Amino acid sequence: MGVIRKTKAVEVLLNEFNTSDVAISAKALIKQLGDTFNKTTIYRVLDKLEDDGILHSFLGKEGLKWYAKCNGCTSKEHKDVHPHFQCLSCGRVDCLSFTVLLPQIPNRKIEVSQLLIQGKCEECFV
Amino acid sequence: MGVIRKTKAVEVLLNEFNTSDVAISAKALIKQLGDTFNKTTIYRVLDKLEDDGILHSFLGKEGLKWYAKCNGCTSKEHKDVHPHFQCLSCGRVDCLSFTVLLPQIPNRKIEVSQLLIQGKCEECFV
DNA sequence: TTTGTTAATGCAACAAGGTTGCGTTATATT
DNA sequence: AATATAACGCAACCTTGTTGCATTAACAAA
């Protein structure tokens, strides 16, 4: 990827992800920042941050695109494959830090896997 | 769910899923049957078949909705939780018949999980 | 500090998957 | 055959996300 300039939008978006560990949907970011930045800009910055290995994205339920910080990824390789947890009560999504081991499947080659777990998060589970 | 009438649309759609075990996206069904039935009808029939426990649905990559036959589900309970495999070469999606065991997560309650595995299918993996 | 290159932005229009309202048709029941 | 109502077709709409293009602003070099 090309040079990334430190613009207001990049700064603000990065800050969103640096202040907590949860994933944030593009939709939520647009709702929150849409008055300050054009939605096109937000989509493009997220895209670029993903290309640069700073964020990773995945699809949550309802087909929404979610973003979260990467750990140890580069622009060359997104090695950050882990499950995501979506709370059915409050909607919050976060990254789980364990690795799910998949069985080998005969005659198939696994390249990517996406595991979305849904239920009640720590706050909502009492 | 209410009574389900044996209409042409129901008959044709059911037949699509009965002749093979692969999953089919709503989009593909509309492309294939859109001249015969209105897309609204197709969406509604799929919806109803899912409610009745005959089909189950999940989201594939790109946020498309996919449907496949259920095994042993009723309209009360969709017990059919299994991984889905999407081939990155030919696009084909099918249901894998094994169960992935998830570790318990402290202070959270797991209710649903969706595992999408991507790679090369049996046909494309040589 | 001014200049110049080009990445980044805003805007408007668009794309695609899916949904809704409503008047009409057809299935199943009596 | 008459009736109730599920299912249908159509058009219009909604939402998330994308594209083209003219304008603005980072940033490096002079």
PDB file of C-alpha atoms (C1' of nucleotides) in Angstrom:
ATOM      1  CA  MET A   1       0.000   0.000   0.000  1.00  0.00           C
ATOM      2  CA  GLY A   2       1.014   3.559  -0.558  1.00  0.00           C
ATOM      3  CA  VAL A   3       1.992   6.049   2.042  1.00  0.00           C
ATOM      4  CA  ILE A   4      -0.678   6.768   4.576  1.00  0.00           C
ATOM      5  CA  ARG A   5      -1.071  10.409   5.494  1.00  0.00           C
ATOM      6  CA  LYS A   6      -1.915  11.474   8.985  1.00  0.00           C
ATOM      7  CA  THR A   7      -5.182  13.162   8.254  1.00  0.00           C
ATOM      8  CA  LYS A   8      -7.907  14.067  10.718  1.00  0.00           C
ATOM      9  CA  ALA A   9     -10.019  11.121   9.626  1.00  0.00           C
ATOM     10  CA  VAL A  10      -7.211   8.614  10.078  1.00  0.00           C
ATOM     11  CA  GLU A  11      -6.353  10.072  13.449  1.00  0.00           C
ATOM     12  CA  VAL A  12      -9.916  10.030  14.737  1.00  0.00           C
ATOM     13  CA  LEU A  13     -10.650   6.534  13.464  1.00  0.00           C
ATOM     14  CA  LEU A  14      -7.449   5.093  14.838  1.00  0.00           C
ATOM     15  CA  ASN A  15      -8.298   6.639  18.143  1.00  0.00           C
ATOM     16  CA  GLU A  16     -11.639   4.833  18.165  1.00  0.00           C
ATOM     17  CA  PHE A  17      -9.885   1.515  17.988  1.00  0.00           C
ATOM     18  CA  ASN A  18      -7.078   2.395  20.356  1.00  0.00           C
ATOM     19  CA  THR A  19      -9.248   3.307  23.279  1.00  0.00           C
ATOM     20  CA  SER A  20     -10.847  -0.102  23.584  1.00  0.00           C
ATOM     21  CA  ASP A  21     -10.562  -3.644  22.397  1.00  0.00           C
ATOM     22  CA  VAL A  22     -14.009  -4.168  20.986  1.00  0.00           C
ATOM     23  CA  ALA A  23     -14.845  -4.437  17.337  1.00  0.00           C
ATOM     24  CA  ILE A  24     -16.825  -1.644  15.734  1.00  0.00           C
ATOM     25  CA  SER A  25     -19.053  -1.874  12.716  1.00  0.00           C
ATOM     26  CA  ALA A  26     -18.670   0.487   9.809  1.00  0.00           C
ATOM     27  CA  LYS A  27     -22.315   1.355  10.320  1.00  0.00           C
ATOM     28  CA  ALA A  28     -21.728   2.399  13.916  1.00  0.00           C
ATOM     29  CA  LEU A  29     -18.734   4.493  12.948  1.00  0.00           C
ATOM     30  CA  ILE A  30     -20.751   6.289  10.305  1.00  0.00           C
ATOM     31  CA  LYS A  31     -23.553   6.908  12.760  1.00  0.00           C
ATOM     32  CA  GLN A  32     -21.071   8.295  15.241  1.00  0.00           C
ATOM     33  CA  LEU A  33     -18.779  10.232  12.944  1.00  0.00           C
ATOM     34  CA  GLY A  34     -20.950  10.818   9.919  1.00  0.00           C
ATOM     35  CA  ASP A  35     -21.449  14.472  10.761  1.00  0.00           C
ATOM     36  CA  THR A  36     -17.733  15.052  10.903  1.00  0.00           C
ATOM     37  CA  PHE A  37     -16.606  12.943   7.976  1.00  0.00           C
ATOM     38  CA  ASN A  38     -18.286  11.752   4.838  1.00  0.00           C
ATOM     39  CA  LYS A  39     -19.230   8.088   4.896  1.00  0.00           C
ATOM     40  CA  THR A  40     -17.148   7.507   1.795  1.00  0.00           C
ATOM     41  CA  THR A  41     -14.125   8.749   3.661  1.00  0.00           C
ATOM     42  CA  ILE A  42     -14.844   6.477   6.585  1.00  0.00           C
ATOM     43  CA  TYR A  43     -15.198   3.432   4.366  1.00  0.00           C
ATOM     44  CA  ARG A  44     -12.007   4.306   2.543  1.00  0.00           C
ATOM     45  CA  VAL A  45      -9.957   4.902   5.657  1.00  0.00           C
ATOM     46  CA  LEU A  46     -11.119   1.613   7.151  1.00  0.00           C
ATOM     47  CA  ASP A  47     -10.210  -0.112   3.919  1.00  0.00           C
ATOM     48  CA  LYS A  48      -6.770   1.359   3.922  1.00  0.00           C
ATOM     49  CA  LEU A  49      -6.121   0.608   7.559  1.00  0.00           C
ATOM     50  CA  GLU A  50      -7.060  -2.969   6.832  1.00  0.00           C
ATOM     51  CA  ASP A  51      -4.752  -3.137   3.840  1.00  0.00           C
ATOM     52  CA  ASP A  52      -1.967  -1.815   5.997  1.00  0.00           C
ATOM     53  CA  GLY A  53      -2.492  -4.538   8.583  1.00  0.00           C
ATOM     54  CA  ILE A  54      -3.636  -2.188  11.315  1.00  0.00           C
ATOM     55  CA  LEU A  55      -7.235  -3.362  11.376  1.00  0.00           C
ATOM     56  CA  HIS A  56      -8.906  -6.590  10.373  1.00  0.00           C
ATOM     57  CA  SER A  57     -12.477  -6.993   9.291  1.00  0.00           C
ATOM     58  CA  PHE A  58     -15.114  -9.677   9.388  1.00  0.00           C
ATOM     59  CA  LEU A  59     -18.817 -10.029   8.785  1.00  0.00           C
ATOM     60  CA  GLY A  60     -21.110 -10.113  11.769  1.00  0.00           C
ATOM     61  CA  LYS A  61     -24.670 -11.318  11.816  1.00  0.00           C
ATOM     62  CA  GLU A  62     -26.932  -9.370   9.488  1.00  0.00           C
ATOM     63  CA  GLY A  63     -24.039  -9.058   7.068  1.00  0.00           C
ATOM     64  CA  LEU A  64     -22.578  -5.948   8.651  1.00  0.00           C
ATOM     65  CA  LYS A  65     -18.877  -5.337   8.328  1.00  0.00           C
ATOM     66  CA  TRP A  66     -16.964  -5.080  11.575  1.00  0.00           C
ATOM     67  CA  TYR A  67     -13.452  -3.872  12.212  1.00  0.00           C
ATOM     68  CA  ALA A  68     -11.034  -4.421  15.049  1.00  0.00           C
ATOM     69  CA  LYS A  69      -7.375  -3.901  15.793  1.00  0.00           C
ATOM     70  CA  CYS A  70      -4.886  -6.433  14.562  1.00  0.00           C
ATOM     71  CA  ASN A  71      -2.217  -8.023  16.669  1.00  0.00           C
ATOM     72  CA  GLY A  72       1.006  -8.657  14.855  1.00  0.00           C
ATOM     73  CA  CYS A  73      -0.284  -8.330  11.321  1.00  0.00           C
ATOM     74  CA  THR A  74       1.551  -6.670   8.489  1.00  0.00           C
ATOM     75  CA  SER A  75       0.287  -5.336   5.202  1.00  0.00           C
ATOM     76  CA  LYS A  76       1.593  -8.558   3.669  1.00  0.00           C
ATOM     77  CA  GLU A  77      -0.144 -11.048   5.887  1.00  0.00           C
ATOM     78  CA  HIS A  78      -3.189 -11.082   8.084  1.00  0.00           C
ATOM     79  CA  LYS A  79      -2.287 -13.801  10.528  1.00  0.00           C
ATOM     80  CA  ASP A  80      -4.851 -12.740  13.018  1.00  0.00           C
ATOM     81  CA  VAL A  81      -7.433 -15.485  12.735  1.00  0.00           C
ATOM     82  CA  HIS A  82      -9.474 -15.822  15.860  1.00  0.00           C
ATOM     83  CA  PRO A  83     -13.130 -16.137  16.801  1.00  0.00           C
ATOM     84  CA  HIS A  84     -15.375 -13.166  17.318  1.00  0.00           C
ATOM     85  CA  PHE A  85     -18.078 -12.946  19.905  1.00  0.00           C
ATOM     86  CA  GLN A  86     -21.285 -11.031  19.390  1.00  0.00           C
ATOM     87  CA  CYS A  87     -23.583 -10.407  22.334  1.00  0.00           C
ATOM     88  CA  LEU A  88     -27.207 -10.961  21.435  1.00  0.00           C
ATOM     89  CA  SER A  89     -28.345  -8.676  24.225  1.00  0.00           C
ATOM     90  CA  CYS A  90     -26.265  -5.549  23.847  1.00  0.00           C
ATOM     91  CA  GLY A  91     -24.861  -6.102  20.365  1.00  0.00           C
ATOM     92  CA  ARG A  92     -21.265  -5.664  21.429  1.00  0.00           C
ATOM     93  CA  VAL A  93     -18.686  -7.591  19.441  1.00  0.00           C
ATOM     94  CA  ASP A  94     -15.177  -8.458  20.486  1.00  0.00           C
ATOM     95  CA  CYS A  95     -12.242 -10.586  19.555  1.00  0.00           C
ATOM     96  CA  LEU A  96     -11.593 -13.765  21.483  1.00  0.00           C
ATOM     97  CA  SER A  97      -7.964 -14.494  22.052  1.00  0.00           C
ATOM     98  CA  PHE A  98      -7.940 -18.216  21.599  1.00  0.00           C
ATOM     99  CA  THR A  99      -7.386 -20.303  18.521  1.00  0.00           C
ATOM    100  CA  VAL A 100      -9.921 -22.851  17.388  1.00  0.00           C
ATOM    101  CA  LEU A 101      -8.348 -25.932  15.960  1.00  0.00           C
ATOM    102  CA  LEU A 102     -10.102 -27.290  12.942  1.00  0.00           C
ATOM    103  CA  PRO A 103      -9.973 -30.934  11.976  1.00  0.00           C
ATOM    104  CA  GLN A 104      -8.373 -31.711   8.660  1.00  0.00           C
ATOM    105  CA  ILE A 105     -10.914 -32.262   5.943  1.00  0.00           C
ATOM    106  CA  PRO A 106     -10.040 -34.947   3.409  1.00  0.00           C
ATOM    107  CA  ASN A 107      -9.394 -33.668  -0.093  1.00  0.00           C
ATOM    108  CA  ARG A 108      -9.922 -30.061   0.805  1.00  0.00           C
ATOM    109  CA  LYS A 109      -7.547 -27.263   1.532  1.00  0.00           C
ATOM    110  CA  ILE A 110      -8.481 -24.848   4.269  1.00  0.00           C
ATOM    111  CA  GLU A 111      -7.312 -21.343   3.592  1.00  0.00           C
ATOM    112  CA  VAL A 112      -9.442 -19.102   5.747  1.00  0.00           C
ATOM    113  CA  SER A 113     -11.926 -19.634   8.497  1.00  0.00           C
ATOM    114  CA  GLN A 114     -14.316 -17.359  10.196  1.00  0.00           C
ATOM    115  CA  LEU A 115     -15.943 -18.252  13.458  1.00  0.00           C
ATOM    116  CA  LEU A 116     -18.669 -16.077  14.870  1.00  0.00           C
ATOM    117  CA  ILE A 117     -19.977 -17.032  18.276  1.00  0.00           C
ATOM    118  CA  GLN A 118     -23.126 -15.474  19.622  1.00  0.00           C
ATOM    119  CA  GLY A 119     -24.586 -15.416  23.067  1.00  0.00           C
ATOM    120  CA  LYS A 120     -24.395 -13.344  26.204  1.00  0.00           C
ATOM    121  CA  CYS A 121     -21.286 -11.314  26.941  1.00  0.00           C
ATOM    122  CA  GLU A 122     -19.664 -10.829  30.315  1.00  0.00           C
ATOM    123  CA  GLU A 123     -21.732  -7.748  31.079  1.00  0.00           C
ATOM    124  CA  CYS A 124     -25.073  -9.209  30.057  1.00  0.00           C
ATOM    125  CA  PHE A 125     -24.536 -12.696  31.487  1.00  0.00           C
ATOM    126  CA  VAL A 126     -25.565 -12.632  35.119  1.00  0.00           C
TER     127      VAL A 126
ATOM    128  CA  MET B   1     -45.864 -21.061  11.565  1.00  0.00           C
ATOM    129  CA  GLY B   2     -49.112 -21.275   9.693  1.00  0.00           C
ATOM    130  CA  VAL B   3     -50.108 -23.840   7.176  1.00  0.00           C
ATOM    131  CA  ILE B   4     -47.862 -24.074   4.183  1.00  0.00           C
ATOM    132  CA  ARG B   5     -49.613 -24.475   0.886  1.00  0.00           C
ATOM    133  CA  LYS B   6     -48.204 -26.594  -1.864  1.00  0.00           C
ATOM    134  CA  THR B   7     -47.752 -23.941  -4.487  1.00  0.00           C
ATOM    135  CA  LYS B   8     -45.613 -24.052  -7.587  1.00  0.00           C
ATOM    136  CA  ALA B   9     -42.951 -21.896  -5.978  1.00  0.00           C
ATOM    137  CA  VAL B  10     -42.681 -24.076  -2.892  1.00  0.00           C
ATOM    138  CA  GLU B  11     -42.545 -27.185  -5.008  1.00  0.00           C
ATOM    139  CA  VAL B  12     -39.849 -25.896  -7.327  1.00  0.00           C
ATOM    140  CA  LEU B  13     -37.706 -24.480  -4.544  1.00  0.00           C
ATOM    141  CA  LEU B  14     -37.937 -27.607  -2.444  1.00  0.00           C
ATOM    142  CA  ASN B  15     -36.895 -29.579  -5.450  1.00  0.00           C
ATOM    143  CA  GLU B  16     -33.767 -27.458  -5.801  1.00  0.00           C
ATOM    144  CA  PHE B  17     -32.644 -28.492  -2.362  1.00  0.00           C
ATOM    145  CA  ASN B  18     -33.717 -32.080  -2.625  1.00  0.00           C
ATOM    146  CA  THR B  19     -31.676 -32.919  -5.662  1.00  0.00           C
ATOM    147  CA  SER B  20     -28.336 -32.160  -4.057  1.00  0.00           C
ATOM    148  CA  ASP B  21     -26.693 -31.442  -0.758  1.00  0.00           C
ATOM    149  CA  VAL B  22     -25.048 -28.166  -1.513  1.00  0.00           C
ATOM    150  CA  ALA B  23     -26.144 -24.846  -0.147  1.00  0.00           C
ATOM    151  CA  ILE B  24     -27.627 -22.317  -2.532  1.00  0.00           C
ATOM    152  CA  SER B  25     -27.629 -18.579  -2.167  1.00  0.00           C
ATOM    153  CA  ALA B  26     -30.814 -16.560  -2.466  1.00  0.00           C
ATOM    154  CA  LYS B  27     -29.056 -14.598  -5.164  1.00  0.00           C
ATOM    155  CA  ALA B  28     -28.361 -17.710  -7.216  1.00  0.00           C
ATOM    156  CA  LEU B  29     -31.929 -18.896  -6.860  1.00  0.00           C
ATOM    157  CA  ILE B  30     -33.215 -15.577  -8.078  1.00  0.00           C
ATOM    158  CA  LYS B  31     -30.859 -15.632 -11.003  1.00  0.00           C
ATOM    159  CA  GLN B  32     -32.011 -19.116 -11.861  1.00  0.00           C
ATOM    160  CA  LEU B  33     -35.715 -18.825 -11.168  1.00  0.00           C
ATOM    161  CA  GLY B  34     -36.298 -15.098 -11.388  1.00  0.00           C
ATOM    162  CA  ASP B  35     -38.022 -15.411 -14.744  1.00  0.00           C
ATOM    163  CA  THR B  36     -40.487 -17.884 -13.364  1.00  0.00           C
ATOM    164  CA  PHE B  37     -41.124 -16.387  -9.949  1.00  0.00           C
ATOM    165  CA  ASN B  38     -40.855 -12.922  -8.552  1.00  0.00           C
ATOM    166  CA  LYS B  39     -37.852 -12.388  -6.305  1.00  0.00           C
ATOM    167  CA  THR B  40     -40.151 -11.356  -3.475  1.00  0.00           C
ATOM    168  CA  THR B  41     -41.836 -14.724  -3.691  1.00  0.00           C
ATOM    169  CA  ILE B  42     -38.515 -16.509  -3.619  1.00  0.00           C
ATOM    170  CA  TYR B  43     -37.360 -14.610  -0.551  1.00  0.00           C
ATOM    171  CA  ARG B  44     -40.651 -15.266   1.196  1.00  0.00           C
ATOM    172  CA  VAL B  45     -40.736 -18.970   0.427  1.00  0.00           C
ATOM    173  CA  LEU B  46     -37.164 -19.384   1.661  1.00  0.00           C
ATOM    174  CA  ASP B  47     -38.064 -17.537   4.802  1.00  0.00           C
ATOM    175  CA  LYS B  48     -41.030 -19.730   5.434  1.00  0.00           C
ATOM    176  CA  LEU B  49     -39.179 -22.928   4.734  1.00  0.00           C
ATOM    177  CA  GLU B  50     -36.602 -21.835   7.248  1.00  0.00           C
ATOM    178  CA  ASP B  51     -39.233 -21.037   9.839  1.00  0.00           C
ATOM    179  CA  ASP B  52     -40.704 -24.459   9.317  1.00  0.00           C
ATOM    180  CA  GLY B  53     -37.370 -26.132   9.949  1.00  0.00           C
ATOM    181  CA  ILE B  54     -36.974 -27.449   6.431  1.00  0.00           C
ATOM    182  CA  LEU B  55     -34.083 -25.198   5.482  1.00  0.00           C
ATOM    183  CA  HIS B  56     -31.465 -23.401   7.491  1.00  0.00           C
ATOM    184  CA  SER B  57     -29.652 -20.272   6.471  1.00  0.00           C
ATOM    185  CA  PHE B  58     -26.309 -18.658   7.111  1.00  0.00           C
ATOM    186  CA  LEU B  59     -24.235 -15.834   5.769  1.00  0.00           C
ATOM    187  CA  GLY B  60     -21.435 -16.608   3.380  1.00  0.00           C
ATOM    188  CA  LYS B  61     -18.583 -14.366   2.446  1.00  0.00           C
ATOM    189  CA  GLU B  62     -19.672 -11.088   0.876  1.00  0.00           C
ATOM    190  CA  GLY B  63     -22.699 -11.101   3.161  1.00  0.00           C
ATOM    191  CA  LEU B  64     -24.850 -13.230   0.877  1.00  0.00           C
ATOM    192  CA  LYS B  65     -27.533 -15.375   2.431  1.00  0.00           C
ATOM    193  CA  TRP B  66     -27.259 -19.076   1.783  1.00  0.00           C
ATOM    194  CA  TYR B  67     -29.769 -21.833   2.368  1.00  0.00           C
ATOM    195  CA  ALA B  68     -29.447 -25.572   2.755  1.00  0.00           C
ATOM    196  CA  LYS B  69     -31.552 -28.484   3.875  1.00  0.00           C
ATOM    197  CA  CYS B  70     -31.888 -29.187   7.559  1.00  0.00           C
ATOM    198  CA  ASN B  71     -31.367 -32.540   9.166  1.00  0.00           C
ATOM    199  CA  GLY B  72     -33.706 -33.263  12.029  1.00  0.00           C
ATOM    200  CA  CYS B  73     -34.855 -29.733  12.679  1.00  0.00           C
ATOM    201  CA  THR B  74     -38.369 -28.727  13.596  1.00  0.00           C
ATOM    202  CA  SER B  75     -40.085 -25.383  13.434  1.00  0.00           C
ATOM    203  CA  LYS B  76     -39.396 -25.111  17.161  1.00  0.00           C
ATOM    204  CA  GLU B  77     -35.687 -25.733  17.147  1.00  0.00           C
ATOM    205  CA  HIS B  78     -32.895 -25.431  14.667  1.00  0.00           C
ATOM    206  CA  LYS B  79     -30.427 -27.903  16.073  1.00  0.00           C
ATOM    207  CA  ASP B  80     -28.478 -28.108  12.904  1.00  0.00           C
ATOM    208  CA  VAL B  81     -25.282 -26.288  13.802  1.00  0.00           C
ATOM    209  CA  HIS B  82     -22.385 -27.325  11.681  1.00  0.00           C
ATOM    210  CA  PRO B  83     -19.601 -25.678   9.683  1.00  0.00           C
ATOM    211  CA  HIS B  84     -20.040 -24.556   6.123  1.00  0.00           C
ATOM    212  CA  PHE B  85     -17.387 -24.748   3.490  1.00  0.00           C
ATOM    213  CA  GLN B  86     -17.073 -22.258   0.689  1.00  0.00           C
ATOM    214  CA  CYS B  87     -14.747 -22.964  -2.205  1.00  0.00           C
ATOM    215  CA  LEU B  88     -12.734 -19.927  -3.197  1.00  0.00           C
ATOM    216  CA  SER B  89     -12.241 -21.279  -6.691  1.00  0.00           C
ATOM    217  CA  CYS B  90     -15.685 -22.313  -7.844  1.00  0.00           C
ATOM    218  CA  GLY B  91     -17.824 -20.616  -5.213  1.00  0.00           C
ATOM    219  CA  ARG B  92     -19.647 -23.757  -4.225  1.00  0.00           C
ATOM    220  CA  VAL B  93     -20.823 -23.964  -0.626  1.00  0.00           C
ATOM    221  CA  ASP B  94     -21.743 -27.054   1.290  1.00  0.00           C
ATOM    222  CA  CYS B  95     -22.474 -28.280   4.769  1.00  0.00           C
ATOM    223  CA  LEU B  96     -19.817 -30.208   6.623  1.00  0.00           C
ATOM    224  CA  SER B  97     -21.153 -32.996   8.717  1.00  0.00           C
ATOM    225  CA  PHE B  98     -18.899 -32.734  11.711  1.00  0.00           C
ATOM    226  CA  THR B  99     -19.339 -30.791  14.899  1.00  0.00           C
ATOM    227  CA  VAL B 100     -16.771 -28.303  16.067  1.00  0.00           C
ATOM    228  CA  LEU B 101     -16.325 -28.297  19.786  1.00  0.00           C
ATOM    229  CA  LEU B 102     -15.912 -24.890  21.279  1.00  0.00           C
ATOM    230  CA  PRO B 103     -14.100 -24.290  24.521  1.00  0.00           C
ATOM    231  CA  GLN B 104     -16.143 -22.859  27.337  1.00  0.00           C
ATOM    232  CA  ILE B 105     -15.666 -19.153  27.699  1.00  0.00           C
ATOM    233  CA  PRO B 106     -15.647 -17.840  31.257  1.00  0.00           C
ATOM    234  CA  ASN B 107     -18.602 -15.628  32.130  1.00  0.00           C
ATOM    235  CA  ARG B 108     -20.203 -15.911  28.742  1.00  0.00           C
ATOM    236  CA  LYS B 109     -23.035 -17.995  27.444  1.00  0.00           C
ATOM    237  CA  ILE B 110     -22.704 -19.397  23.973  1.00  0.00           C
ATOM    238  CA  GLU B 111     -26.012 -19.644  22.188  1.00  0.00           C
ATOM    239  CA  VAL B 112     -25.189 -19.831  18.506  1.00  0.00           C
ATOM    240  CA  SER B 113     -22.057 -20.280  16.512  1.00  0.00           C
ATOM    241  CA  GLN B 114     -21.359 -19.953  12.882  1.00  0.00           C
ATOM    242  CA  LEU B 115     -18.243 -21.337  11.326  1.00  0.00           C
ATOM    243  CA  LEU B 116     -17.434 -20.609   7.735  1.00  0.00           C
ATOM    244  CA  ILE B 117     -14.407 -22.314   6.321  1.00  0.00           C
ATOM    245  CA  GLN B 118     -12.968 -21.274   3.011  1.00  0.00           C
ATOM    246  CA  GLY B 119     -10.506 -22.918   0.745  1.00  0.00           C
ATOM    247  CA  LYS B 120     -10.474 -25.392  -2.088  1.00  0.00           C
ATOM    248  CA  CYS B 121     -13.215 -27.969  -2.412  1.00  0.00           C
ATOM    249  CA  GLU B 122     -12.835 -31.583  -3.459  1.00  0.00           C
ATOM    250  CA  GLU B 123     -13.328 -30.762  -7.115  1.00  0.00           C
ATOM    251  CA  CYS B 124     -10.937 -27.848  -7.233  1.00  0.00           C
ATOM    252  CA  PHE B 125      -8.259 -29.298  -4.971  1.00  0.00           C
ATOM    253  CA  VAL B 126      -5.921 -31.333  -7.125  1.00  0.00           C
TER     254      VAL B 126
ATOM    255  C1'  DT C   1       7.919  29.617   3.093  1.00  0.00           C
ATOM    256  C1'  DT C   2       6.526  28.915  -1.114  1.00  0.00           C
ATOM    257  C1'  DT C   3       5.795  25.443  -4.639  1.00  0.00           C
ATOM    258  C1'  DG C   4       4.345  21.197  -6.606  1.00  0.00           C
ATOM    259  C1'  DT C   5       2.826  16.476  -6.440  1.00  0.00           C
ATOM    260  C1'  DT C   6      -0.604  13.474  -5.386  1.00  0.00           C
ATOM    261  C1'  DA C   7      -3.135  11.277  -1.531  1.00  0.00           C
ATOM    262  C1'  DA C   8      -7.307  12.146   0.720  1.00  0.00           C
ATOM    263  C1'  DT C   9     -11.823  14.231   0.862  1.00  0.00           C
ATOM    264  C1'  DG C  10     -16.818  15.517  -0.148  1.00  0.00           C
ATOM    265  C1'  DC C  11     -20.538  15.133  -2.950  1.00  0.00           C
ATOM    266  C1'  DA C  12     -23.803  13.016  -5.747  1.00  0.00           C
ATOM    267  C1'  DA C  13     -25.124   9.354  -8.074  1.00  0.00           C
ATOM    268  C1'  DC C  14     -25.180   4.586  -8.244  1.00  0.00           C
ATOM    269  C1'  DA C  15     -25.195  -0.697  -7.147  1.00  0.00           C
ATOM    270  C1'  DA C  16     -26.948  -4.782  -5.099  1.00  0.00           C
ATOM    271  C1'  DG C  17     -29.228  -7.548  -1.788  1.00  0.00           C
ATOM    272  C1'  DG C  18     -33.135  -7.582   0.455  1.00  0.00           C
ATOM    273  C1'  DT C  19     -37.908  -5.732   2.377  1.00  0.00           C
ATOM    274  C1'  DT C  20     -42.691  -3.664   2.471  1.00  0.00           C
ATOM    275  C1'  DG C  21     -47.463  -2.423   1.136  1.00  0.00           C
ATOM    276  C1'  DC C  22     -51.114  -3.533  -1.395  1.00  0.00           C
ATOM    277  C1'  DG C  23     -54.232  -5.169  -4.748  1.00  0.00           C
ATOM    278  C1'  DT C  24     -54.874  -9.690  -7.145  1.00  0.00           C
ATOM    279  C1'  DT C  25     -54.705 -14.749  -7.605  1.00  0.00           C
ATOM    280  C1'  DA C  26     -55.057 -19.327  -6.215  1.00  0.00           C
ATOM    281  C1'  DT C  27     -55.161 -23.050  -2.600  1.00  0.00           C
ATOM    282  C1'  DA C  28     -57.650 -25.542   0.437  1.00  0.00           C
ATOM    283  C1'  DT C  29     -61.787 -26.024   3.319  1.00  0.00           C
ATOM    284  C1'  DT C  30     -66.949 -26.279   3.910  1.00  0.00           C
TER     285       DT C  30
ATOM    286  C1'  DA D   1     -69.773 -23.579  -5.823  1.00  0.00           C
ATOM    287  C1'  DA D   2     -68.762 -20.306  -2.182  1.00  0.00           C
ATOM    288  C1'  DT D   3     -65.585 -18.577   1.052  1.00  0.00           C
ATOM    289  C1'  DA D   4     -61.497 -17.471   3.762  1.00  0.00           C
ATOM    290  C1'  DT D   5     -57.023 -16.381   3.566  1.00  0.00           C
ATOM    291  C1'  DA D   6     -52.255 -17.799   2.239  1.00  0.00           C
ATOM    292  C1'  DA D   7     -49.380 -16.814  -1.461  1.00  0.00           C
ATOM    293  C1'  DC D   8     -48.276 -14.004  -5.320  1.00  0.00           C
ATOM    294  C1'  DG D   9     -46.622 -10.071  -8.480  1.00  0.00           C
ATOM    295  C1'  DC D  10     -45.453  -5.565  -8.853  1.00  0.00           C
ATOM    296  C1'  DA D  11     -43.546  -1.283  -7.770  1.00  0.00           C
ATOM    297  C1'  DA D  12     -41.521   1.350  -4.708  1.00  0.00           C
ATOM    298  C1'  DC D  13     -38.487   1.522  -1.097  1.00  0.00           C
ATOM    299  C1'  DC D  14     -34.490   0.711   2.409  1.00  0.00           C
ATOM    300  C1'  DT D  15     -29.762  -0.239   3.678  1.00  0.00           C
ATOM    301  C1'  DT D  16     -25.022  -1.034   3.311  1.00  0.00           C
ATOM    302  C1'  DG D  17     -21.549  -0.122   0.637  1.00  0.00           C
ATOM    303  C1'  DT D  18     -19.112   1.678  -3.940  1.00  0.00           C
ATOM    304  C1'  DT D  19     -17.598   4.782  -7.881  1.00  0.00           C
ATOM    305  C1'  DG D  20     -16.323   8.974 -10.592  1.00  0.00           C
ATOM    306  C1'  DC D  21     -14.850  13.313 -10.386  1.00  0.00           C
ATOM    307  C1'  DA D  22     -13.708  17.862  -9.035  1.00  0.00           C
ATOM    308  C1'  DT D  23     -11.643  20.039  -4.907  1.00  0.00           C
ATOM    309  C1'  DT D  24      -8.704  20.227  -0.800  1.00  0.00           C
ATOM    310  C1'  DA D  25      -4.898  19.380   1.992  1.00  0.00           C
ATOM    311  C1'  DA D  26      -0.452  16.540   3.412  1.00  0.00           C
ATOM    312  C1'  DC D  27       4.045  16.567   2.903  1.00  0.00           C
ATOM    313  C1'  DA D  28       8.468  16.692   0.585  1.00  0.00           C
ATOM    314  C1'  DA D  29      11.609  19.423  -1.950  1.00  0.00           C
ATOM    315  C1'  DA D  30      13.282  23.792  -3.454  1.00  0.00           C
TER     316       DA D  30
END
